[in-house]
PDB file of C-alpha atoms in Angstrom:
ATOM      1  CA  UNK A   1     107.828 148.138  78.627  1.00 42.00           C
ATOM      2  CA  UNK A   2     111.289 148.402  79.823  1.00 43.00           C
ATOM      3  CA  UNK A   3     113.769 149.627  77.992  1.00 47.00           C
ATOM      4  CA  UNK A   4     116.813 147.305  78.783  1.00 43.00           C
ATOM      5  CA  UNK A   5     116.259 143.818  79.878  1.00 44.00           C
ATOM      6  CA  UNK A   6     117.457 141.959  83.010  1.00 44.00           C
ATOM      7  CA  UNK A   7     119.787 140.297  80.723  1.00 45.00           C
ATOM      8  CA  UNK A   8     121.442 143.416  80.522  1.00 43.00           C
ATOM      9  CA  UNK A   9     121.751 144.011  84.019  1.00 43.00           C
ATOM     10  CA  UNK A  10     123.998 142.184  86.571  1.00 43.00           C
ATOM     11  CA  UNK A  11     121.663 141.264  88.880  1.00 42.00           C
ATOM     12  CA  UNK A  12     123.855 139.127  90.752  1.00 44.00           C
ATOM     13  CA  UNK A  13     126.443 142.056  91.836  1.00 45.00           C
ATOM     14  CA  UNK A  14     125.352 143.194  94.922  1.00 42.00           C
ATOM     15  CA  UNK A  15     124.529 146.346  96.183  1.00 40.00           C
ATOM     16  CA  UNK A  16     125.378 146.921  99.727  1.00 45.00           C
ATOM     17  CA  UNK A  17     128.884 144.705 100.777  1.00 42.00           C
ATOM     18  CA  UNK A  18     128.064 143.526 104.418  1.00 45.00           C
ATOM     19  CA  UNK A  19     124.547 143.653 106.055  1.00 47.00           C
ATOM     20  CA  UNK A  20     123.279 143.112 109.856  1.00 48.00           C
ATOM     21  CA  UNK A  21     122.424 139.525 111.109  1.00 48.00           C
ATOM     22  CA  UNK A  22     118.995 140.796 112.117  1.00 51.00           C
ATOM     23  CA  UNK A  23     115.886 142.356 110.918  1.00 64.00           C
ATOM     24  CA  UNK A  24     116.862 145.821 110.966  1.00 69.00           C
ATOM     25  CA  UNK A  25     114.072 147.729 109.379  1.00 75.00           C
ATOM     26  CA  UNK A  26     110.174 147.156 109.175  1.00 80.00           C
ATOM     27  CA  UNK A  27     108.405 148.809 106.157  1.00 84.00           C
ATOM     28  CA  UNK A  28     105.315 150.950 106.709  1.00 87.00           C
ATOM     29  CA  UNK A  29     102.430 150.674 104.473  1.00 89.00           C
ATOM     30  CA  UNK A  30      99.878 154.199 104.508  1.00 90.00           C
ATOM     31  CA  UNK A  31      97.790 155.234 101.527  1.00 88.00           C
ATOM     32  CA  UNK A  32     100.091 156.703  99.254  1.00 91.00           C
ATOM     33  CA  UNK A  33     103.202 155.894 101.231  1.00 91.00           C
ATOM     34  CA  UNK A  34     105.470 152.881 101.901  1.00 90.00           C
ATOM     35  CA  UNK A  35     108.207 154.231 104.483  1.00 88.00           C
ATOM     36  CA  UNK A  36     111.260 152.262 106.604  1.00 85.00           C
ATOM     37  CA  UNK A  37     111.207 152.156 109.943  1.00 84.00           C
ATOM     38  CA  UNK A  38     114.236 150.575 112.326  1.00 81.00           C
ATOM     39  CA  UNK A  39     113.349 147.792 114.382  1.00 80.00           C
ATOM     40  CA  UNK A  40     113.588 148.107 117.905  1.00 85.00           C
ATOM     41  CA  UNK A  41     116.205 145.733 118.059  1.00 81.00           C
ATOM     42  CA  UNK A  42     118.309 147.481 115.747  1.00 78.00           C
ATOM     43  CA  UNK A  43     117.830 150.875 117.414  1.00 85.00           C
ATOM     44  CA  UNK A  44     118.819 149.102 121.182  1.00 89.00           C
ATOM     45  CA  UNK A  45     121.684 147.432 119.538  1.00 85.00           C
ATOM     46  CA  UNK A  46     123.303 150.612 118.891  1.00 86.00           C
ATOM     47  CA  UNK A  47     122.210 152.667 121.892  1.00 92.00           C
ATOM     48  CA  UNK A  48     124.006 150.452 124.047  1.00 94.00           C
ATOM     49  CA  UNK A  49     127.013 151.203 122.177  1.00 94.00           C
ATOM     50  CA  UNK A  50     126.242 154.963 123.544  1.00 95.00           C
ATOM     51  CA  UNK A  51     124.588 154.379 126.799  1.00 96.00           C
ATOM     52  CA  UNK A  52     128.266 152.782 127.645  1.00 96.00           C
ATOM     53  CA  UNK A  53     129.831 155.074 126.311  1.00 96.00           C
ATOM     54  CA  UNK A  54     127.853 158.076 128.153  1.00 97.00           C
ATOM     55  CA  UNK A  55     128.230 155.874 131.310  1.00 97.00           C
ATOM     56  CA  UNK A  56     132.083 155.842 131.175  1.00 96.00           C
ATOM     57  CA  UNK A  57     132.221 159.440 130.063  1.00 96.00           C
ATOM     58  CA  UNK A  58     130.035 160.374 133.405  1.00 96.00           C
ATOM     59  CA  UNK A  59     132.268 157.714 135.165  1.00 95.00           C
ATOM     60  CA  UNK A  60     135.408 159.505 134.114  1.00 95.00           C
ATOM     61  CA  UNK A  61     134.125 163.052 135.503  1.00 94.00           C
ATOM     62  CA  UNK A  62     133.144 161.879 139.023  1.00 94.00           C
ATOM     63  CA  UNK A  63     136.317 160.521 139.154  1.00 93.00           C
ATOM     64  CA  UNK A  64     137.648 163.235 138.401  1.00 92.00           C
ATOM     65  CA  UNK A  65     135.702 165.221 141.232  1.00 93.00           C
ATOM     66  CA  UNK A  66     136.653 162.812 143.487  1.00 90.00           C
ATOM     67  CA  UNK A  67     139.810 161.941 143.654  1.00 89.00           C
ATOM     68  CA  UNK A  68     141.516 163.334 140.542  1.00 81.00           C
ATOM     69  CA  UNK A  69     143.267 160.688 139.429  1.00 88.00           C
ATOM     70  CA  UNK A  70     144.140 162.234 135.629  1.00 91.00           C
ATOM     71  CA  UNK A  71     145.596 158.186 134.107  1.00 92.00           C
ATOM     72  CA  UNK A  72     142.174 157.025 135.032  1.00 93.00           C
ATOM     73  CA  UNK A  73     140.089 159.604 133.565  1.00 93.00           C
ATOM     74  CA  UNK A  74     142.020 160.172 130.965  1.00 94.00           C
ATOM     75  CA  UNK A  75     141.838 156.128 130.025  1.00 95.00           C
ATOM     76  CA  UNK A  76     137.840 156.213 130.463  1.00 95.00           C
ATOM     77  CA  UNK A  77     137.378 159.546 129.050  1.00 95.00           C
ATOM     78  CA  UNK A  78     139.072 158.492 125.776  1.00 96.00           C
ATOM     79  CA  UNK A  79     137.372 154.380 125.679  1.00 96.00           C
ATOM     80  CA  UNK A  80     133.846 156.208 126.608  1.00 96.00           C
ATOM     81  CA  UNK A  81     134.397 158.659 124.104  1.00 96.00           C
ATOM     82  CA  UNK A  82     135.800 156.095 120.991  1.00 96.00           C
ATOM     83  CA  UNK A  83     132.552 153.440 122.055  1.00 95.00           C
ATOM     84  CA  UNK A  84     130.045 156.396 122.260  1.00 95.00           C
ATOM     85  CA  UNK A  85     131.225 157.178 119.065  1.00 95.00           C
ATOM     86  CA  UNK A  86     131.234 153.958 117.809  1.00 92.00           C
ATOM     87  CA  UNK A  87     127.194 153.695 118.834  1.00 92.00           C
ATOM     88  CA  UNK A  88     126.565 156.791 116.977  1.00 91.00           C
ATOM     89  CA  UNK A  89     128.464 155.811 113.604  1.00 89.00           C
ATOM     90  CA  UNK A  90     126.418 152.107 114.113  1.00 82.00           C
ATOM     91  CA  UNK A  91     123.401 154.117 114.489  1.00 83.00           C
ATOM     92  CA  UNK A  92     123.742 156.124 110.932  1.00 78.00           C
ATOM     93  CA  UNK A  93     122.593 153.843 108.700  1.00 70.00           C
ATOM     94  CA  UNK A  94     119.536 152.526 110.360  1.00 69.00           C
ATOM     95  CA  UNK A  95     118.534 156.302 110.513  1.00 73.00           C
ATOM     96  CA  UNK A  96     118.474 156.666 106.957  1.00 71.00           C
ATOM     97  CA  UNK A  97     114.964 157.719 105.484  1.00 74.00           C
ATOM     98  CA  UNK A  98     113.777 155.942 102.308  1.00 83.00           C
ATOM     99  CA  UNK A  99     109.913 155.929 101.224  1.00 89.00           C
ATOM    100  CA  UNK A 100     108.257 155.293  98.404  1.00 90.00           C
ATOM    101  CA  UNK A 101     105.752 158.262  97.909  1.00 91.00           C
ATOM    102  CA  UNK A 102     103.103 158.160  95.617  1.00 92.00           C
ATOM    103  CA  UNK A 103     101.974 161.516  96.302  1.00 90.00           C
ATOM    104  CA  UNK A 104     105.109 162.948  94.797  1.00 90.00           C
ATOM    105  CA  UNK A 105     105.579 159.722  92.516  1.00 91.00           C
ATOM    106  CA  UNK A 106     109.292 158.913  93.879  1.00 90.00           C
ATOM    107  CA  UNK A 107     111.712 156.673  95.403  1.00 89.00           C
ATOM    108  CA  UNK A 108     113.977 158.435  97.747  1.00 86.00           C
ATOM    109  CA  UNK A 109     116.371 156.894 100.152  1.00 80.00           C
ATOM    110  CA  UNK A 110     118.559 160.383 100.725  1.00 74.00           C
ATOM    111  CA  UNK A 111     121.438 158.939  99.649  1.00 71.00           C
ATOM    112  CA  UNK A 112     121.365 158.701  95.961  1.00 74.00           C
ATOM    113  CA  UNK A 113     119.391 160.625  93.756  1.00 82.00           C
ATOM    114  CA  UNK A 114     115.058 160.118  93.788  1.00 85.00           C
ATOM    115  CA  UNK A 115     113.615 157.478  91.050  1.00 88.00           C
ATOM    116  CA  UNK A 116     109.972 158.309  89.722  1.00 90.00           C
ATOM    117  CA  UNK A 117     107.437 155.506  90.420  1.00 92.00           C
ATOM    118  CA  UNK A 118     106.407 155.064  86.939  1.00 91.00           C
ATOM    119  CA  UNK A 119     109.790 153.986  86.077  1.00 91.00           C
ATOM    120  CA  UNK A 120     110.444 151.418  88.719  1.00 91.00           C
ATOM    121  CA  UNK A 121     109.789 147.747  86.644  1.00 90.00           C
ATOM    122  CA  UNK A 122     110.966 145.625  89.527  1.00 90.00           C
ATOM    123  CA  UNK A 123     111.638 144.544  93.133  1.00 90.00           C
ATOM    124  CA  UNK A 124     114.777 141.953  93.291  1.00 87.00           C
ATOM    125  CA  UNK A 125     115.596 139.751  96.064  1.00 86.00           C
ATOM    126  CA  UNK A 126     119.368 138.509  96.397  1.00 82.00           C
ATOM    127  CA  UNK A 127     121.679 136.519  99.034  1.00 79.00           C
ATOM    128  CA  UNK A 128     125.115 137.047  99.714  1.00 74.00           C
ATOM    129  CA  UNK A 129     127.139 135.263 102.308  1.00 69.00           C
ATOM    130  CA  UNK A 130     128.644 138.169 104.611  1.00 66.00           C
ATOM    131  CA  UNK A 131     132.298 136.859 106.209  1.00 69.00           C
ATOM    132  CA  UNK A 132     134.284 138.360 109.124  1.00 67.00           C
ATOM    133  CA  UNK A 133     138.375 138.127 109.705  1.00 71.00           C
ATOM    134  CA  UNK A 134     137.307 135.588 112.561  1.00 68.00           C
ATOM    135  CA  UNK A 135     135.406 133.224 110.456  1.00 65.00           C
ATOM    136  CA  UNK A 136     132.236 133.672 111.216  1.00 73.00           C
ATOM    137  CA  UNK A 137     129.790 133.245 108.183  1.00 72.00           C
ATOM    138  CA  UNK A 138     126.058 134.066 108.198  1.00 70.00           C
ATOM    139  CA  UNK A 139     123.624 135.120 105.396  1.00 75.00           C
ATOM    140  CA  UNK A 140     122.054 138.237 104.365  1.00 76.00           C
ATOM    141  CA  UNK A 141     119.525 139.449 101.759  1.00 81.00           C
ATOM    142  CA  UNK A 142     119.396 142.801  99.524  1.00 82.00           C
ATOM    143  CA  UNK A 143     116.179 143.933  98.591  1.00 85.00           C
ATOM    144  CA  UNK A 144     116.527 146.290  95.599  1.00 86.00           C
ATOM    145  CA  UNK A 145     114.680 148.215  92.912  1.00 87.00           C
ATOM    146  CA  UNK A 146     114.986 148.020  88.938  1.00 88.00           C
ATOM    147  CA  UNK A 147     114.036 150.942  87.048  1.00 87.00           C
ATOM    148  CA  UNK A 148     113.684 150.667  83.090  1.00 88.00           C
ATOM    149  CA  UNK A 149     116.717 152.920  82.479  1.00 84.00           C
ATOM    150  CA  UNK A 150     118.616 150.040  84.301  1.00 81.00           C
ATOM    151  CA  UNK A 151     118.956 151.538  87.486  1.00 82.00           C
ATOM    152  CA  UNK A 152     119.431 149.482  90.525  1.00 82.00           C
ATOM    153  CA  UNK A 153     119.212 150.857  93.864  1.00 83.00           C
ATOM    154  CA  UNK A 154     119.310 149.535  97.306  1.00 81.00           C
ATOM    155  CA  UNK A 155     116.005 149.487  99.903  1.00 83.00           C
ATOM    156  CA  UNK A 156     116.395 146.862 102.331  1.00 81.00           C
ATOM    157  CA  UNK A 157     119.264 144.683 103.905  1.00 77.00           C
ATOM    158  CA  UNK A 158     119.004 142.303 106.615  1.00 75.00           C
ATOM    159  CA  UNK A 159     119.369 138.459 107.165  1.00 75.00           C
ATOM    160  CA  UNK A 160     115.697 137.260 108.143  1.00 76.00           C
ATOM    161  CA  UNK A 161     114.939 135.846 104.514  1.00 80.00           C
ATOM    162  CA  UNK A 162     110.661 135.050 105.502  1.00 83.00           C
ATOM    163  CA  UNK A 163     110.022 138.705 106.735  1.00 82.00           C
ATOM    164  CA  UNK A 164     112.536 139.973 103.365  1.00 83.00           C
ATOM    165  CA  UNK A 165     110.234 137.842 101.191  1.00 87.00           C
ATOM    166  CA  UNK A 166     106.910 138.905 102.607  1.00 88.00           C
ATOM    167  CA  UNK A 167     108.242 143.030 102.880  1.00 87.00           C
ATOM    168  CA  UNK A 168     108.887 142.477  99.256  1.00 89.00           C
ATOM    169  CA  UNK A 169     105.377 141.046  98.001  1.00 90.00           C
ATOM    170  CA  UNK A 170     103.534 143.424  99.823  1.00 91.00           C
ATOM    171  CA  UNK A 171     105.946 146.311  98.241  1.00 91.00           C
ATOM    172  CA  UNK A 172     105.248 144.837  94.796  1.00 91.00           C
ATOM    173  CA  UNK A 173     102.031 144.644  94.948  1.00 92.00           C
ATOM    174  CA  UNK A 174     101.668 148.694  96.830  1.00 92.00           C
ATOM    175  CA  UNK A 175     103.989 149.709  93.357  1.00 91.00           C
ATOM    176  CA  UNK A 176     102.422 147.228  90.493  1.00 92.00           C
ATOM    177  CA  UNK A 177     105.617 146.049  89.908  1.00 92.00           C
ATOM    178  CA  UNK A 178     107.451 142.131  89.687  1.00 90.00           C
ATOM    179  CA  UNK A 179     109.002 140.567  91.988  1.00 89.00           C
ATOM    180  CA  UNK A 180     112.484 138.872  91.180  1.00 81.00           C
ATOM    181  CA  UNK A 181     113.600 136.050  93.524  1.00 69.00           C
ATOM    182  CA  UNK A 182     116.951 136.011  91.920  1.00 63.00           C
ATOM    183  CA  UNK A 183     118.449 134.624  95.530  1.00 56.00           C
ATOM    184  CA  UNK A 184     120.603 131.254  94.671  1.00 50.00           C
ATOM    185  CA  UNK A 185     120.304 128.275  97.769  1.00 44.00           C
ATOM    186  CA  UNK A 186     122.909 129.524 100.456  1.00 40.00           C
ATOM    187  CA  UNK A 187     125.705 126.326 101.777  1.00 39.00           C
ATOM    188  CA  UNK A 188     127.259 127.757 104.687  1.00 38.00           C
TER     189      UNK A 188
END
């Protein structure tokens, strides 16, 4: 039994403040494990980001080689450089590593501290409208756990609500735990 109630949690706060328009993780199911993965897509959407950014780089040297034109070089050495860059800071957070492990009976997605299993009560599922300084309005959804001290932390993030839903049953079901659809109907 849990020691503090959902009442006593705001589970309408979100977690995470802006989230990707597209599925950017799948989750793994083994034996005793339930791991993230990036998608594909997610992974290409930020390697282009570096791929240019490499390109312009190797642009800038044969320049260079050829006929030494320093404005030029320096110009595509710096914009390769900044959307390399760019790529790589994009590509950060769909590297992070969170599993559930019931081998070691914890929760770990190696940024905040582990959560045993056994204290884990619930999965929640919640919207949020994510808005950009040019208008543009889409949806997302936060998957996150509930732990019986009234811990909340954050697993999933992404706007395709079907695949958020069904990620989240089968996670419920591989921990025991509830599900909590606590997502309110989204007007754009």
């Amino acid at each position: 039994m849990s020691d503090i109630s959902t009442d006593q949690i705001d589970l309408s706060r979100h977690l995470i403040k802006n989230g990707p328009k597209f599925r950017s993780h799948i989750i793994i199911f083994e034996e005793t494990r339930a791991y993230l993965k990036p998608t594909l897509s997610a992974l290409m959407f930020c390697l282009i980001y570096v791929l240019v950014g490499v390109f312009l780089l190797g642009l800038a040297a044969y320049i260079y080689m050829g006929t030494r034109q320093v404005d030029l070089v320096i110009f595509l050495s710096v914009t390769g450089a900044a959307i390399a860059t760019f790529g790589l800071i994009l590509l950060k957070p769909f590297m992070k590593y969170s599993a559930f492990d019931k081998g070691s009976d914890e929760f770990s997605n190696n940024a905040d501290r582990p959560i045993k299993l056994v204290n884990i009560t619930s999965l929640q599922i919640t919207n949020k409208i994510i808005t950009s300084k040019h208008g543009l309005s889409y949806p997302c959804y936060e998957l996150n756990v509930l732990t019986k001290y009234g811990r909340r932390m954050n697993i999933l993030n992404h706007n395709d609500l079907a695949q958020m839903e069904a990620d989240a049953a089968k996670l419920s079901e591989f921990l025991g735990v509830e599900l909590l659809d606590c997502k309110k109907e989204i007007v754009l």
